[in-house]
């Protein structure tokens, strides 16, 4: 081999990274081998494999990410209560320790699989692949993956999801997109959670958060939502319905 | 800290390159990292000795090249350098840009040592 896959080379960065040749003898007589492979190659391939699993069964996979305690599980609980019955949900929960979040979900009669990562501060595609062996995807329409609460590490690992939702809770402050650009750039939808606290924590300016998101060239729509007083829920539920429809259309087209 | 798990997958890749090229030892590794890759060069360097211990890549030099963050404006088309949290067009100021480089996380090359000198046939 010593072959080049180049899966990370784009038109944009080609001139920066393409070196002279494939095999070069260095002065010392050692051999330099050009590889040009993403360090996340293995994870990315497993993620793609997971995505194929989801697609085979027409399942939409949504990855929820946020800092610890921003309200991911509460959002899922509110979603389970309000989403149309014909959209069948399963949840994969990622935490360092405890089955707490999975148990909260199961109380609502929804299938939940807990992944405890131990010391790993993020979920990776292999963990999701393991979890998928315990879910009969044919029985579900949407799989929510609640990632480990962390605004840094989960951003680097594709899980095979179709959509990334990043929660920014009001108590965290409106500048988080500027401080964690890598995470917020992954978002297909940004949720400003705990919006019921906006009147109390009035130094959080939604417009400010939006402008920080624009600064990182994010085109993600923004929904203000409270799992407590349920404001914003209709917008969120509509967004889910749209994504489910989009998936279906996309898959029908690729079959033809 | 996810740098350790990324470092472990780096070692896996290097090991298989070394194996396929029948090399005894890896002497240096070059990795390119952009500021928007989500990986800190320093943390990767710290993780390296732990991840490489007992492998063919133990004691290899880890060279990290930083790639610049560059964007192309979707409105006026010009290309400019940018900051990780300020990806706007330098020319017209519009925020609708496409990232050209800066999110890479790539194993560029490895330098190998073989016991037998192989002849290169041209
Ligand atoms: N005021 C208010 N509190 C909320 C809201 N949503 C969640 N909380 C509270 O925030 C705390 C954390 O909520 P969780 O839903 O457990 O947050 P999480 O993101 O799942 O937390 P981890 O999984 O540990 O990262 C709990 O005490 C919730 O009651 C909300 O919309 N408004
Ligand atoms: Mg939770
Ligand atoms: Zn590849
Ligand atoms: Zn411009």
Tab-separated table of C-alpha atoms and ligand atoms in Angstrom:
chain	number	residue	atom	x	y	z
A	1	UNK	CA	0.000	0.000	0.000
A	2	UNK	CA	1.639	3.188	1.188
A	3	UNK	CA	-1.330	4.509	-0.739
A	4	UNK	CA	-3.116	7.767	-0.442
A	5	UNK	CA	-6.777	8.004	0.292
A	6	UNK	CA	-6.883	11.773	0.472
A	7	UNK	CA	-10.325	11.739	2.029
A	8	UNK	CA	-9.584	15.008	3.785
A	9	UNK	CA	-8.245	16.971	0.868
A	10	UNK	CA	-10.510	19.543	-0.644
A	11	UNK	CA	-10.045	22.005	-3.432
A	12	UNK	CA	-9.637	24.644	-0.757
A	13	UNK	CA	-6.739	23.191	1.168
A	14	UNK	CA	-5.045	21.170	-1.544
A	15	UNK	CA	-2.239	23.620	-2.190
A	16	UNK	CA	-1.482	23.815	1.516
A	17	UNK	CA	-1.087	20.154	2.152
A	18	UNK	CA	-0.115	18.313	-1.011
A	19	UNK	CA	3.551	17.568	-0.614
A	20	UNK	CA	6.070	16.846	-3.338
A	21	UNK	CA	5.692	13.150	-3.874
A	22	UNK	CA	4.466	9.930	-2.453
A	23	UNK	CA	7.672	8.197	-1.535
A	24	UNK	CA	10.658	10.304	-0.793
A	25	UNK	CA	14.055	9.177	0.355
A	26	UNK	CA	15.265	11.414	3.100
A	27	UNK	CA	18.926	12.265	3.534
A	28	UNK	CA	19.472	9.790	6.297
A	29	UNK	CA	18.343	6.947	4.079
A	30	UNK	CA	15.096	6.651	5.927
A	31	UNK	CA	11.921	6.439	3.970
A	32	UNK	CA	9.203	9.050	4.172
A	33	UNK	CA	5.722	7.826	3.371
A	34	UNK	CA	2.973	10.251	2.567
A	35	UNK	CA	-0.313	9.194	4.127
A	36	UNK	CA	-2.793	12.091	4.020
A	37	UNK	CA	-5.426	10.437	6.131
A	38	UNK	CA	-7.770	11.990	8.618
A	39	UNK	CA	-6.864	11.092	12.164
A	40	UNK	CA	-10.521	10.291	12.618
A	41	UNK	CA	-10.613	8.013	9.583
A	42	UNK	CA	-11.693	4.942	11.519
A	43	UNK	CA	-14.379	6.770	13.457
A	44	UNK	CA	-15.678	8.423	10.294
A	45	UNK	CA	-15.980	5.108	8.482
A	46	UNK	CA	-17.891	3.553	11.374
A	47	UNK	CA	-20.102	6.644	11.483
A	48	UNK	CA	-20.890	6.194	7.811
A	49	UNK	CA	-21.705	2.575	8.517
A	50	UNK	CA	-24.086	3.645	11.305
A	51	UNK	CA	-25.723	6.100	8.927
A	52	UNK	CA	-26.353	3.256	6.498
A	53	UNK	CA	-28.034	1.301	9.306
A	54	UNK	CA	-30.316	4.261	10.020
A	55	UNK	CA	-31.063	4.794	6.335
A	56	UNK	CA	-31.897	1.156	5.739
A	57	UNK	CA	-34.715	1.503	8.230
A	58	UNK	CA	-35.729	5.006	7.290
A	59	UNK	CA	-34.728	6.294	10.694
A	60	UNK	CA	-33.753	9.895	11.376
A	61	UNK	CA	-30.838	10.197	13.823
A	62	UNK	CA	-30.440	13.398	15.816
A	63	UNK	CA	-27.369	14.095	17.942
A	64	UNK	CA	-28.012	16.445	20.883
A	65	UNK	CA	-24.990	18.252	22.251
A	66	UNK	CA	-24.485	20.893	24.950
A	67	UNK	CA	-22.557	21.685	28.089
A	68	UNK	CA	-23.502	19.621	31.166
A	69	UNK	CA	-26.967	20.428	32.455
A	70	UNK	CA	-28.122	22.631	29.567
A	71	UNK	CA	-31.362	20.683	29.439
A	72	UNK	CA	-30.923	17.859	26.917
A	73	UNK	CA	-32.769	15.193	28.880
A	74	UNK	CA	-35.518	17.631	29.896
A	75	UNK	CA	-35.967	18.535	26.228
A	76	UNK	CA	-36.262	14.856	25.329
A	77	UNK	CA	-38.845	14.302	28.061
A	78	UNK	CA	-40.927	17.231	26.842
A	79	UNK	CA	-40.545	16.004	23.268
A	80	UNK	CA	-41.734	12.506	24.139
A	81	UNK	CA	-44.841	13.978	25.767
A	82	UNK	CA	-45.763	16.236	22.882
A	83	UNK	CA	-44.576	14.648	19.645
A	84	UNK	CA	-47.162	12.944	17.430
A	85	UNK	CA	-47.761	9.307	18.347
A	86	UNK	CA	-46.995	8.139	14.828
A	87	UNK	CA	-43.389	9.287	15.173
A	88	UNK	CA	-41.837	6.499	17.191
A	89	UNK	CA	-38.826	7.495	19.286
A	90	UNK	CA	-35.838	5.683	20.759
A	91	UNK	CA	-33.081	7.336	22.770
A	92	UNK	CA	-29.391	6.570	23.169
A	93	UNK	CA	-27.999	8.224	26.290
A	94	UNK	CA	-24.319	8.998	26.728
A	95	UNK	CA	-22.939	9.816	30.163
A	96	UNK	CA	-19.672	9.303	31.989
A	97	UNK	CA	-21.508	7.397	34.705
A	98	UNK	CA	-25.031	6.376	35.817
A	99	UNK	CA	-28.191	5.135	34.137
A	100	UNK	CA	-30.089	8.179	35.433
A	101	UNK	CA	-30.897	9.773	32.099
A	102	UNK	CA	-31.980	6.502	30.476
A	103	UNK	CA	-34.239	5.836	33.453
A	104	UNK	CA	-35.809	9.270	33.115
A	105	UNK	CA	-36.625	8.456	29.492
A	106	UNK	CA	-37.916	4.943	30.251
A	107	UNK	CA	-40.379	6.384	32.770
A	108	UNK	CA	-42.183	7.840	29.751
A	109	UNK	CA	-42.445	4.396	28.194
A	110	UNK	CA	-39.771	5.058	25.592
A	111	UNK	CA	-36.920	2.718	24.669
A	112	UNK	CA	-33.643	4.069	26.040
A	113	UNK	CA	-30.136	2.662	25.886
A	114	UNK	CA	-27.528	4.005	28.251
A	115	UNK	CA	-23.909	4.155	27.194
A	116	UNK	CA	-21.563	4.869	30.070
A	117	UNK	CA	-18.294	6.102	28.675
A	118	UNK	CA	-16.276	5.877	31.886
A	119	UNK	CA	-13.464	8.328	31.315
A	120	UNK	CA	-14.292	9.262	27.720
A	121	UNK	CA	-15.754	12.731	27.504
A	122	UNK	CA	-17.643	12.099	24.257
A	123	UNK	CA	-19.516	9.426	22.363
A	124	UNK	CA	-17.847	7.925	19.319
A	125	UNK	CA	-19.164	6.017	16.336
A	126	UNK	CA	-18.108	2.643	17.734
A	127	UNK	CA	-20.142	3.155	20.903
A	128	UNK	CA	-23.181	4.032	18.814
A	129	UNK	CA	-22.619	0.980	16.647
A	130	UNK	CA	-22.627	-1.178	19.781
A	131	UNK	CA	-25.825	0.457	20.984
A	132	UNK	CA	-27.493	-0.106	17.612
A	133	UNK	CA	-27.143	-3.849	18.155
A	134	UNK	CA	-29.630	-3.432	20.993
A	135	UNK	CA	-32.211	-1.492	19.046
A	136	UNK	CA	-34.521	-2.923	16.428
A	137	UNK	CA	-34.463	0.096	14.122
A	138	UNK	CA	-37.466	-1.190	12.187
A	139	UNK	CA	-39.613	-0.189	15.184
A	140	UNK	CA	-38.592	3.477	15.209
A	141	UNK	CA	-38.737	6.654	13.172
A	142	UNK	CA	-36.385	8.881	15.142
A	143	UNK	CA	-33.370	7.985	17.266
A	144	UNK	CA	-32.160	10.754	19.541
A	145	UNK	CA	-28.587	10.501	20.729
A	146	UNK	CA	-27.935	12.520	23.867
A	147	UNK	CA	-24.206	13.110	23.838
A	148	UNK	CA	-22.045	13.554	26.923
A	149	UNK	CA	-22.497	17.047	28.348
A	150	UNK	CA	-19.385	18.801	26.997
A	151	UNK	CA	-18.933	21.671	24.551
A	152	UNK	CA	-15.519	20.523	23.315
A	153	UNK	CA	-14.882	16.861	22.638
A	154	UNK	CA	-18.145	15.590	21.101
A	155	UNK	CA	-17.740	18.088	18.250
A	156	UNK	CA	-14.924	16.058	16.677
A	157	UNK	CA	-16.711	12.721	16.466
A	158	UNK	CA	-19.214	11.939	13.753
A	159	UNK	CA	-21.655	9.340	15.082
A	160	UNK	CA	-23.612	8.703	11.910
A	161	UNK	CA	-26.351	11.185	12.791
A	162	UNK	CA	-28.245	13.152	10.168
A	163	UNK	CA	-28.657	16.295	12.226
A	164	UNK	CA	-26.762	17.963	15.050
A	165	UNK	CA	-28.696	20.022	17.556
A	166	UNK	CA	-26.660	22.149	19.965
A	167	UNK	CA	-28.293	23.568	23.080
A	168	UNK	CA	-27.148	26.827	24.589
A	169	UNK	CA	-28.891	27.375	27.910
A	170	UNK	CA	-29.577	30.899	29.092
A	171	UNK	CA	-27.549	30.624	32.360
A	172	UNK	CA	-24.400	29.848	30.334
A	173	UNK	CA	-24.259	33.272	28.723
A	174	UNK	CA	-24.740	34.451	25.154
A	175	UNK	CA	-21.048	34.351	24.186
A	176	UNK	CA	-20.635	30.565	24.069
A	177	UNK	CA	-20.611	30.354	20.239
A	178	UNK	CA	-17.562	32.656	20.241
A	179	UNK	CA	-15.816	30.578	22.906
A	180	UNK	CA	-16.668	27.169	21.430
A	181	UNK	CA	-16.721	27.784	17.675
A	182	UNK	CA	-15.879	24.176	16.779
A	183	UNK	CA	-18.944	22.869	18.595
A	184	UNK	CA	-21.352	25.535	17.388
A	185	UNK	CA	-20.158	25.167	13.799
A	186	UNK	CA	-21.404	21.569	13.819
A	187	UNK	CA	-24.971	22.668	14.642
A	188	UNK	CA	-27.764	22.233	12.119
A	189	UNK	CA	-30.078	23.770	14.691
A	190	UNK	CA	-29.237	25.848	17.732
A	191	UNK	CA	-31.605	25.768	20.644
A	192	UNK	CA	-31.547	28.528	23.216
A	193	UNK	CA	-32.781	26.433	26.120
A	194	UNK	CA	-34.246	27.457	29.496
A	195	UNK	CA	-35.711	30.494	27.755
A	196	UNK	CA	-38.101	30.893	30.696
A	197	UNK	CA	-35.069	32.334	32.512
A	198	UNK	CA	-34.546	35.170	29.990
A	199	UNK	CA	-36.518	37.704	32.044
A	200	UNK	CA	-34.453	36.921	35.134
A	201	UNK	CA	-31.036	36.577	33.532
A	202	UNK	CA	-31.501	39.641	31.389
A	203	UNK	CA	-27.859	40.043	30.439
A	204	UNK	CA	-28.368	37.126	28.047
A	205	UNK	CA	-29.257	38.791	24.753
A	206	UNK	CA	-30.680	36.462	22.127
A	207	UNK	CA	-29.587	38.916	19.425
A	208	UNK	CA	-26.049	38.785	20.759
A	209	UNK	CA	-26.023	34.977	20.641
A	210	UNK	CA	-27.279	35.177	17.057
A	211	UNK	CA	-24.560	37.565	16.019
A	212	UNK	CA	-21.861	35.343	17.546
A	213	UNK	CA	-23.312	32.488	15.518
A	214	UNK	CA	-23.159	34.582	12.351
A	215	UNK	CA	-19.529	35.359	13.129
A	216	UNK	CA	-18.699	31.676	12.835
A	217	UNK	CA	-20.593	31.559	9.511
A	218	UNK	CA	-23.339	29.374	10.954
A	219	UNK	CA	-26.555	29.283	8.958
A	220	UNK	CA	-28.314	27.175	11.608
A	221	UNK	CA	-31.816	28.280	12.552
A	222	UNK	CA	-32.275	29.272	16.184
A	223	UNK	CA	-35.175	28.259	18.400
A	224	UNK	CA	-35.781	29.689	21.857
A	225	UNK	CA	-37.264	26.975	23.987
A	226	UNK	CA	-38.232	26.187	27.543
A	227	UNK	CA	-38.870	22.613	28.609
A	228	UNK	CA	-40.375	24.102	31.743
A	229	UNK	CA	-43.105	26.398	30.395
A	230	UNK	CA	-43.061	24.638	26.987
A	231	UNK	CA	-42.713	27.829	24.971
A	232	UNK	CA	-40.984	27.176	21.656
A	233	UNK	CA	-42.054	23.540	21.651
A	234	UNK	CA	-44.271	23.874	18.538
A	235	UNK	CA	-41.327	25.220	16.526
A	236	UNK	CA	-39.099	22.369	17.677
A	237	UNK	CA	-41.722	19.721	16.960
A	238	UNK	CA	-42.254	21.208	13.503
A	239	UNK	CA	-38.542	21.106	12.862
A	240	UNK	CA	-38.474	17.398	13.772
A	241	UNK	CA	-41.446	16.681	11.505
A	242	UNK	CA	-39.744	18.497	8.640
A	243	UNK	CA	-36.554	16.511	9.114
A	244	UNK	CA	-38.484	13.235	9.187
A	245	UNK	CA	-40.195	14.199	5.917
A	246	UNK	CA	-36.924	15.311	4.348
A	247	UNK	CA	-35.290	11.998	5.203
A	248	UNK	CA	-38.168	10.048	3.690
A	249	UNK	CA	-38.054	12.072	0.475
A	250	UNK	CA	-34.293	11.811	0.291
A	251	UNK	CA	-34.375	8.044	0.662
A	252	UNK	CA	-37.233	7.609	-1.833
A	253	UNK	CA	-35.268	9.611	-4.383
A	254	UNK	CA	-32.128	7.581	-3.875
A	255	UNK	CA	-34.125	4.375	-4.403
A	256	UNK	CA	-35.494	5.496	-7.783
B	1	UNK	CA	-9.776	15.329	26.830
B	2	UNK	CA	-10.354	13.563	23.527
B	3	UNK	CA	-6.777	14.039	22.321
B	4	UNK	CA	-5.789	10.696	23.832
B	5	UNK	CA	-8.351	8.754	21.826
B	6	UNK	CA	-7.387	10.655	18.689
B	7	UNK	CA	-3.753	9.890	19.423
B	8	UNK	CA	-4.593	6.216	19.771
B	9	UNK	CA	-6.203	6.135	16.356
B	10	UNK	CA	-3.145	7.962	15.011
B	11	UNK	CA	-0.915	5.202	16.413
B	12	UNK	CA	-3.139	2.569	14.812
B	13	UNK	CA	-2.751	4.188	11.411
B	14	UNK	CA	0.987	4.581	11.794
B	15	UNK	CA	1.365	0.980	12.895
B	16	UNK	CA	-0.408	-0.300	9.826
B	17	UNK	CA	1.672	1.892	7.517
B	18	UNK	CA	4.851	0.613	9.170
B	19	UNK	CA	3.655	-2.960	8.876
B	20	UNK	CA	2.753	-2.686	5.212
B	21	UNK	CA	6.064	-1.058	4.419
B	22	UNK	CA	7.943	-3.661	6.492
B	23	UNK	CA	9.556	-0.989	8.611
B	24	UNK	CA	11.117	-1.695	11.963
B	25	UNK	CA	10.748	1.701	13.452
B	26	UNK	CA	8.945	4.969	12.920
B	27	UNK	CA	11.281	7.895	13.381
B	28	UNK	CA	9.004	10.825	12.779
B	29	UNK	CA	5.359	11.646	12.179
B	30	UNK	CA	3.947	14.763	10.632
B	31	UNK	CA	0.422	15.804	11.477
B	32	UNK	CA	-1.462	18.851	10.180
B	33	UNK	CA	-3.982	20.507	12.449
B	34	UNK	CA	-6.254	23.462	11.844
B	35	UNK	CA	-7.467	25.711	14.643
B	36	UNK	CA	-11.046	24.612	13.901
B	37	UNK	CA	-10.311	20.892	14.102
B	38	UNK	CA	-11.201	20.746	17.772
B	39	UNK	CA	-7.805	19.326	18.668
B	40	UNK	CA	-5.173	21.135	20.696
B	41	UNK	CA	-1.631	20.576	19.455
B	42	UNK	CA	-0.225	20.727	22.980
B	43	UNK	CA	-2.660	18.145	24.304
B	44	UNK	CA	-1.911	15.861	21.370
B	45	UNK	CA	1.811	16.168	22.112
B	46	UNK	CA	1.206	15.314	25.753
B	47	UNK	CA	-0.895	12.302	24.835
B	48	UNK	CA	1.631	10.970	22.340
B	49	UNK	CA	4.113	9.241	24.702
B	50	UNK	CA	1.228	7.473	26.465
B	51	UNK	CA	-0.430	6.308	23.270
B	52	UNK	CA	2.785	5.251	21.544
B	53	UNK	CA	4.406	3.346	24.396
B	54	UNK	CA	5.343	-0.148	23.294
B	55	UNK	CA	4.496	0.442	19.622
B	56	UNK	CA	6.713	0.869	16.545
B	57	UNK	CA	6.113	4.579	16.911
B	58	UNK	CA	7.508	4.839	20.400
B	59	UNK	CA	10.028	7.695	20.641
B	60	UNK	CA	9.185	8.976	17.167
B	61	UNK	CA	9.264	12.708	16.738
B	62	UNK	CA	5.788	14.197	16.448
B	63	UNK	CA	5.818	17.184	14.118
B	64	UNK	CA	2.663	19.280	14.155
B	65	UNK	CA	1.995	21.705	11.325
B	66	UNK	CA	-0.605	24.366	12.022
B	67	UNK	CA	-2.842	25.098	9.052
B	68	UNK	CA	-4.285	28.587	8.678
B	69	UNK	CA	-7.983	29.351	8.929
B	70	UNK	CA	-9.118	30.642	5.534
B	71	UNK	CA	-12.566	31.432	4.194
B	72	UNK	CA	-14.103	32.153	0.812
B	73	UNK	CA	-16.911	34.683	0.722
B	74	UNK	CA	-20.185	33.378	-0.719
B	75	UNK	CA	-21.157	36.923	-1.682
B	76	UNK	CA	-18.116	38.612	-3.233
B	77	UNK	CA	-15.985	35.536	-3.820
B	78	UNK	CA	-12.796	36.792	-2.263
B	79	UNK	CA	-10.628	34.609	-0.082
B	80	UNK	CA	-9.200	35.769	3.214
B	81	UNK	CA	-7.525	34.700	6.426
B	82	UNK	CA	-9.884	34.497	9.382
B	83	UNK	CA	-9.980	33.820	13.095
B	84	UNK	CA	-11.640	30.654	14.425
B	85	UNK	CA	-14.550	32.643	15.866
B	86	UNK	CA	-14.611	35.383	13.243
B	87	UNK	CA	-15.121	33.664	9.916
B	88	UNK	CA	-16.329	36.742	8.086
B	89	UNK	CA	-15.124	38.071	4.734
B	90	UNK	CA	-12.265	40.530	5.141
B	91	UNK	CA	-13.192	42.330	1.960
B	92	UNK	CA	-16.934	42.943	2.162
B	93	UNK	CA	-17.584	41.932	5.764
B	94	UNK	CA	-20.321	39.411	4.964
B	95	UNK	CA	-20.730	36.469	7.351
B	96	UNK	CA	-21.852	34.008	4.705
B	97	UNK	CA	-18.552	32.308	3.984
B	98	UNK	CA	-17.265	28.830	3.271
B	99	UNK	CA	-14.313	27.426	5.141
B	100	UNK	CA	-11.381	26.705	2.824
B	101	UNK	CA	-9.016	25.377	5.436
B	102	UNK	CA	-8.638	25.272	9.179
B	103	UNK	CA	-10.665	22.229	10.237
B	104	UNK	CA	-8.173	19.594	9.120
B	105	UNK	CA	-6.920	16.882	11.371
B	106	UNK	CA	-4.614	14.876	9.222
B	107	UNK	CA	-1.778	12.434	9.285
B	108	UNK	CA	0.479	13.818	6.569
B	109	UNK	CA	3.457	11.528	6.515
B	110	UNK	CA	5.587	9.143	8.489
B	111	UNK	CA	9.285	8.566	8.310
B	112	UNK	CA	10.290	4.949	8.569
B	113	UNK	CA	13.460	3.090	9.266
B	114	UNK	CA	14.065	-0.255	7.632
B	115	UNK	CA	16.819	-2.659	8.422
B	116	UNK	CA	17.249	-3.636	4.799
B	117	UNK	CA	17.933	-0.912	2.305
B	118	UNK	CA	15.445	-1.273	-0.510
B	119	UNK	CA	16.467	-0.165	-3.956
B	120	UNK	CA	14.225	2.329	-5.602
B	121	UNK	CA	13.627	1.408	-9.211
B	122	UNK	CA	12.821	4.280	-11.489
C	1	LIG	N1	-35.707	26.836	34.264
C	1	LIG	C1	-35.483	25.771	33.490
C	1	LIG	N2	-34.772	24.755	33.962
C	1	LIG	C2	-34.545	23.699	33.144
C	1	LIG	C3	-35.066	23.650	31.836
C	1	LIG	N3	-34.680	22.500	31.259
C	1	LIG	C4	-33.951	21.839	32.180
C	1	LIG	N4	-33.870	22.556	33.334
C	1	LIG	C5	-33.175	22.160	34.575
C	1	LIG	O1	-31.768	22.076	34.322
C	1	LIG	C6	-31.208	20.983	35.033
C	1	LIG	C7	-30.484	20.061	34.073
C	1	LIG	O2	-31.411	19.527	33.139
C	1	LIG	P1	-31.142	18.200	32.322
C	1	LIG	O3	-32.272	18.034	31.387
C	1	LIG	O4	-30.820	17.077	33.227
C	1	LIG	O5	-29.821	18.635	31.535
C	1	LIG	P2	-28.859	17.718	30.636
C	1	LIG	O6	-28.341	18.591	29.558
C	1	LIG	O7	-29.568	16.490	30.238
C	1	LIG	O8	-27.712	17.359	31.671
C	1	LIG	P3	-26.509	16.285	31.478
C	1	LIG	O9	-27.067	15.099	30.780
C	1	LIG	O10	-26.056	15.997	32.860
C	1	LIG	O11	-25.459	17.004	30.674
C	1	LIG	C8	-32.375	20.308	35.750
C	1	LIG	O12	-32.392	20.749	37.085
C	1	LIG	C9	-33.585	20.777	34.997
C	1	LIG	O13	-34.732	20.837	35.798
C	1	LIG	C10	-35.867	24.765	31.378
C	1	LIG	O14	-36.337	24.812	30.229
C	1	LIG	N5	-36.022	25.798	32.248
C	2	LIG	MG1	-28.937	14.461	30.387
C	3	LIG	ZN1	-10.671	7.366	3.587
C	4	LIG	ZN1	-17.062	39.184	0.653
